[in-house]
C-alpha positions as a Markdown table, in Angstrom:
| # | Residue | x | y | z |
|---|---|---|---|---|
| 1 | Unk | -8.9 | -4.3 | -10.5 |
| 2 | Unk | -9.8 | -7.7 | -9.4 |
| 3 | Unk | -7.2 | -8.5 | -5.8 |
| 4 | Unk | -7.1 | -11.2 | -4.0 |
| 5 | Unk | -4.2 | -14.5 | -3.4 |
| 6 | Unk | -2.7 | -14.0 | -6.3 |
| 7 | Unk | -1.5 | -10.4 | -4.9 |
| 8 | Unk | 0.0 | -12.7 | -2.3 |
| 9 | Unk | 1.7 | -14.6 | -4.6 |
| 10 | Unk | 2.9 | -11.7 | -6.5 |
| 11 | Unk | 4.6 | -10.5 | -3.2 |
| 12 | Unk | 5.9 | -13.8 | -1.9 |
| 13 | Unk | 8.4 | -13.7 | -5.5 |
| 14 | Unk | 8.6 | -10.1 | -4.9 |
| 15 | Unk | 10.1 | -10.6 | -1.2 |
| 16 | Unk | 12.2 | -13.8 | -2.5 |
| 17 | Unk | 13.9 | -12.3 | -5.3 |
| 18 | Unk | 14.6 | -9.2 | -3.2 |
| 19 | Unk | 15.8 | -11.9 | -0.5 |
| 20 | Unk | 18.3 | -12.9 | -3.1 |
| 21 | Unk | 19.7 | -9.6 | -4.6 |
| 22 | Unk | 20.7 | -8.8 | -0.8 |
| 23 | Unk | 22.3 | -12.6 | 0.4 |
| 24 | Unk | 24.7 | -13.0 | -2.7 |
| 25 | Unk | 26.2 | -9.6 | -1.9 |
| 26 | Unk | 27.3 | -11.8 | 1.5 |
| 27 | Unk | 30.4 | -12.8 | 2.1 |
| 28 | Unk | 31.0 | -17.1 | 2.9 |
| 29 | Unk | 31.3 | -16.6 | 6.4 |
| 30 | Unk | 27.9 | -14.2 | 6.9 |
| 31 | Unk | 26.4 | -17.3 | 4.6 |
| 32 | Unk | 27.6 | -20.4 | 6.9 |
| 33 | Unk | 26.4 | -18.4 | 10.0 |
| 34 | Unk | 24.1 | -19.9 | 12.3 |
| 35 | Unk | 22.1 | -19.4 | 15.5 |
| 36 | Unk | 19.3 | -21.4 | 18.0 |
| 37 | Unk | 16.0 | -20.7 | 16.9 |
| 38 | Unk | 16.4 | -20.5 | 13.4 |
| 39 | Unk | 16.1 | -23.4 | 10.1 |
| 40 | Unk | 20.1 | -23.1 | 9.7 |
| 41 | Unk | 22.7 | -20.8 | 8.0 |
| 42 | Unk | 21.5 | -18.5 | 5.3 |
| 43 | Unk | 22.4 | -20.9 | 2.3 |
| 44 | Unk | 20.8 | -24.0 | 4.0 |
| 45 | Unk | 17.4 | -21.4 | 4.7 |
| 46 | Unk | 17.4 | -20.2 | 1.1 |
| 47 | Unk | 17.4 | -24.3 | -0.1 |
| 48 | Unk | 14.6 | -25.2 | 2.0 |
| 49 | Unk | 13.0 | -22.7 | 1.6 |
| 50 | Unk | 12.8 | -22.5 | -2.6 |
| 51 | Unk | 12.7 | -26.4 | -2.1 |
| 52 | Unk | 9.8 | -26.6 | -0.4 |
| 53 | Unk | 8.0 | -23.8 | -2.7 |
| 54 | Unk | 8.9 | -26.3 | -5.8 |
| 55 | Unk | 6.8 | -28.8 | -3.3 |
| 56 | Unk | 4.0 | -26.6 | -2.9 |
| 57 | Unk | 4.1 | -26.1 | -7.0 |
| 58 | Unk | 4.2 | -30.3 | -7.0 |
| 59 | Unk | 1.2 | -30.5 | -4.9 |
| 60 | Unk | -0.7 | -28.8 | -7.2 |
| 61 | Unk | 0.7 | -29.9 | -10.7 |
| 62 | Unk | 2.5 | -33.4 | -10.0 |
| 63 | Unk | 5.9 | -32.0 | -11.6 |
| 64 | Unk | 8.5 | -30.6 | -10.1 |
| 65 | Unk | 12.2 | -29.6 | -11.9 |
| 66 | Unk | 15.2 | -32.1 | -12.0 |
| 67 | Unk | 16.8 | -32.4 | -10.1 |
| 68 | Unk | 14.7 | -31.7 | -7.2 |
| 69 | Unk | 16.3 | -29.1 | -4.8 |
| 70 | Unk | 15.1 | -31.2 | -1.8 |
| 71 | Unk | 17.6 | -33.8 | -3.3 |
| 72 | Unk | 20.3 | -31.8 | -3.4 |
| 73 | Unk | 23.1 | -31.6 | -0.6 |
| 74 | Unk | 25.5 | -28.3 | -1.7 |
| 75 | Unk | 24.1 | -25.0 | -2.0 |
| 76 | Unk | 23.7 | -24.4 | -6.2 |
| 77 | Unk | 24.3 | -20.9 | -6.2 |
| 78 | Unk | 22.7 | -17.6 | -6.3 |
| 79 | Unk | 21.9 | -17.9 | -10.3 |
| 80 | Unk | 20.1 | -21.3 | -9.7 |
| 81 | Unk | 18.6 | -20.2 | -6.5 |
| 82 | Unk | 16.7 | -17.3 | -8.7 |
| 83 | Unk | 15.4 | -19.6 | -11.5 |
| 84 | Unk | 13.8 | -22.0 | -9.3 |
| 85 | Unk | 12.6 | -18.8 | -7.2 |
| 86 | Unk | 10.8 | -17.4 | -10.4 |
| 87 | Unk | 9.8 | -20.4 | -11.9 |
| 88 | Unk | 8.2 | -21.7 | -8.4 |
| 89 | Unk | 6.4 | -18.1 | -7.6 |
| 90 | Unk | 5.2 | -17.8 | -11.1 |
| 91 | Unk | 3.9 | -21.1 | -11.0 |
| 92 | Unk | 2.2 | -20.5 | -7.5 |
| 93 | Unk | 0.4 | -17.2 | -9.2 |
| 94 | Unk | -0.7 | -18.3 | -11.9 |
| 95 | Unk | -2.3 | -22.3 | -9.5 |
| 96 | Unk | -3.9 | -19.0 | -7.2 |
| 97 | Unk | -5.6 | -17.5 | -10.3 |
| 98 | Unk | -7.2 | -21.1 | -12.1 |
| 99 | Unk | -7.1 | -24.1 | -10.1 |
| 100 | Unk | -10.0 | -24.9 | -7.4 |
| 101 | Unk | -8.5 | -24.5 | -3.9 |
| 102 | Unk | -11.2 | -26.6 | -3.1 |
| 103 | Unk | -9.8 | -29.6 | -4.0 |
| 104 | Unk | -9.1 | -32.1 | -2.0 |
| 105 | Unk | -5.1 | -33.3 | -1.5 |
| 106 | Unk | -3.4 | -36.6 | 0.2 |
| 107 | Unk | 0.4 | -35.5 | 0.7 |
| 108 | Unk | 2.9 | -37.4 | 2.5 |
| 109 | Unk | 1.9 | -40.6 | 0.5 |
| 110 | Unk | -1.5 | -40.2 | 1.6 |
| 111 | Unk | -1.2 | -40.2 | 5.1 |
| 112 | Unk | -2.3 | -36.7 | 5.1 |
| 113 | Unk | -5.8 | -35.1 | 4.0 |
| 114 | Unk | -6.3 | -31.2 | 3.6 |
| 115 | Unk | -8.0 | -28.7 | 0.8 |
| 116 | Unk | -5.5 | -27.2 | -1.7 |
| 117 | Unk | -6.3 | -23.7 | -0.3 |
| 118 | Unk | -4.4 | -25.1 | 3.0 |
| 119 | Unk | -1.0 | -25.6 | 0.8 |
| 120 | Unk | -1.7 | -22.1 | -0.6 |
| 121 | Unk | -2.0 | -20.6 | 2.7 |
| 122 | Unk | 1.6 | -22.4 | 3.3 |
| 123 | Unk | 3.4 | -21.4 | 0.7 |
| 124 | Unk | 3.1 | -17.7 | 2.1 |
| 125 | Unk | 3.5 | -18.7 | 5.7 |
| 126 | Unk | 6.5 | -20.7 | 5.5 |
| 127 | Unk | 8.1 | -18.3 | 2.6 |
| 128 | Unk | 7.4 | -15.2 | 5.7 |
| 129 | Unk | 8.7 | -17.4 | 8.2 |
| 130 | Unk | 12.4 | -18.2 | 6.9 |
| 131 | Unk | 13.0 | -14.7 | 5.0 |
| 132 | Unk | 12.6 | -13.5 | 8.8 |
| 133 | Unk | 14.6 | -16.2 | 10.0 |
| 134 | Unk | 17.5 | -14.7 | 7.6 |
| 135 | Unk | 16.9 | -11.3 | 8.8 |
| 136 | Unk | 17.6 | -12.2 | 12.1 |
| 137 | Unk | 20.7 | -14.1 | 11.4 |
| 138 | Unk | 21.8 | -11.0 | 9.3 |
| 139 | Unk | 20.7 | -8.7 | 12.2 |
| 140 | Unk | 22.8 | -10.6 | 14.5 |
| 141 | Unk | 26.0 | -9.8 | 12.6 |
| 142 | Unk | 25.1 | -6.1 | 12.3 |
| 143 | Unk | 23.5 | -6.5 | 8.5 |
| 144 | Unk | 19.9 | -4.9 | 7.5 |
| 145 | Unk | 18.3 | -6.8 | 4.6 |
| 146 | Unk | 16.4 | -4.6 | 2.5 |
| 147 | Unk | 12.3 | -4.0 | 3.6 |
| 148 | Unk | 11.2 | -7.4 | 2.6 |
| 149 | Unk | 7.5 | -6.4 | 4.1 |
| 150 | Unk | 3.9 | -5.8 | 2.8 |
| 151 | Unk | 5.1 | -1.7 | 3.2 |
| 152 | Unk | 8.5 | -2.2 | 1.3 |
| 153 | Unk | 6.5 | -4.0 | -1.5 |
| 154 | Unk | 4.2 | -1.3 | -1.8 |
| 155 | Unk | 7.0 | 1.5 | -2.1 |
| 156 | Unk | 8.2 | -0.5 | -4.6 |
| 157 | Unk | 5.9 | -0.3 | -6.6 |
| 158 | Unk | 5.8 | 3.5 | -7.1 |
């Protein structure tokens, strides 16, 4: 068997969907809660952070879904939150199996010049980076998300 990004792909949806299963058994106020040092409340994490991920995709492909996510100003729910989750991580396996990360991009209008392999590498940086943010806003209030790590992915799959 073949391993390599698209693994890391694979467990980016794996630890988003899993994010999601555990924040829509939360109750409003666990939601709205915020803290210094991280994005914002759970709900405003969980739209940047599938929001950006549908940027990443648009990077890569030109298309995103409408409406945007980034465009949106009220939380869409856990249901819509998912779909986008799926469609963005399956879309960022499949780019990390047959594009050329090679490739040269101009994002933010063109004012900005890196390889496609950089976006790739953010994807899964900025995915780790606000799950952990929502696990220490949970953990604040006395809630454990589920293992959302590289060990809880590989239990998981046995």
């Amino acid at each position: 068997m073949t391993t390599g990004l698209p693994n890391f792909f694979e467990y980016n949806l794996w630890a988003n969907l899993r994010l999601l299963d555990a924040c829509e058994q939360l109750t409003d106020e666990q939601l709205d809660a915020t803290m210094i040092g991280t994005f914002g409340s759970v709900r405003e994490t969980l739209m940047h952070l599938f929001a950006s991920e549908e940027g990443y995709v648009r990077s890569f492909t030109g298309t995103t879904p409408t409406p945007p996510l980034k465009e949106l100003t009220t939380f869409v729910g856990f249901d819509e939150l998912r779909r986008r989750a799926e469609l963005s991580g399956k879309a960022l396996i499949t780019i990390s199996k047959e594009r050329d990360l090679s490739q040269t991009f101009y994002l933010d209008g063109g004012t900005y010049e890196c390889q496609a392999y950089i976006v790739a590498i953010q994807a899964i940086n900025h995915g780790i980076d606000h799950r952990s943010q929502i696990a220490t806003l949970l953990s604040q209030q006395g809630i454990e998300l589920p293992a959302l790590d590289a060990w809880g992915y590989n239990d998981s799959m046995y």
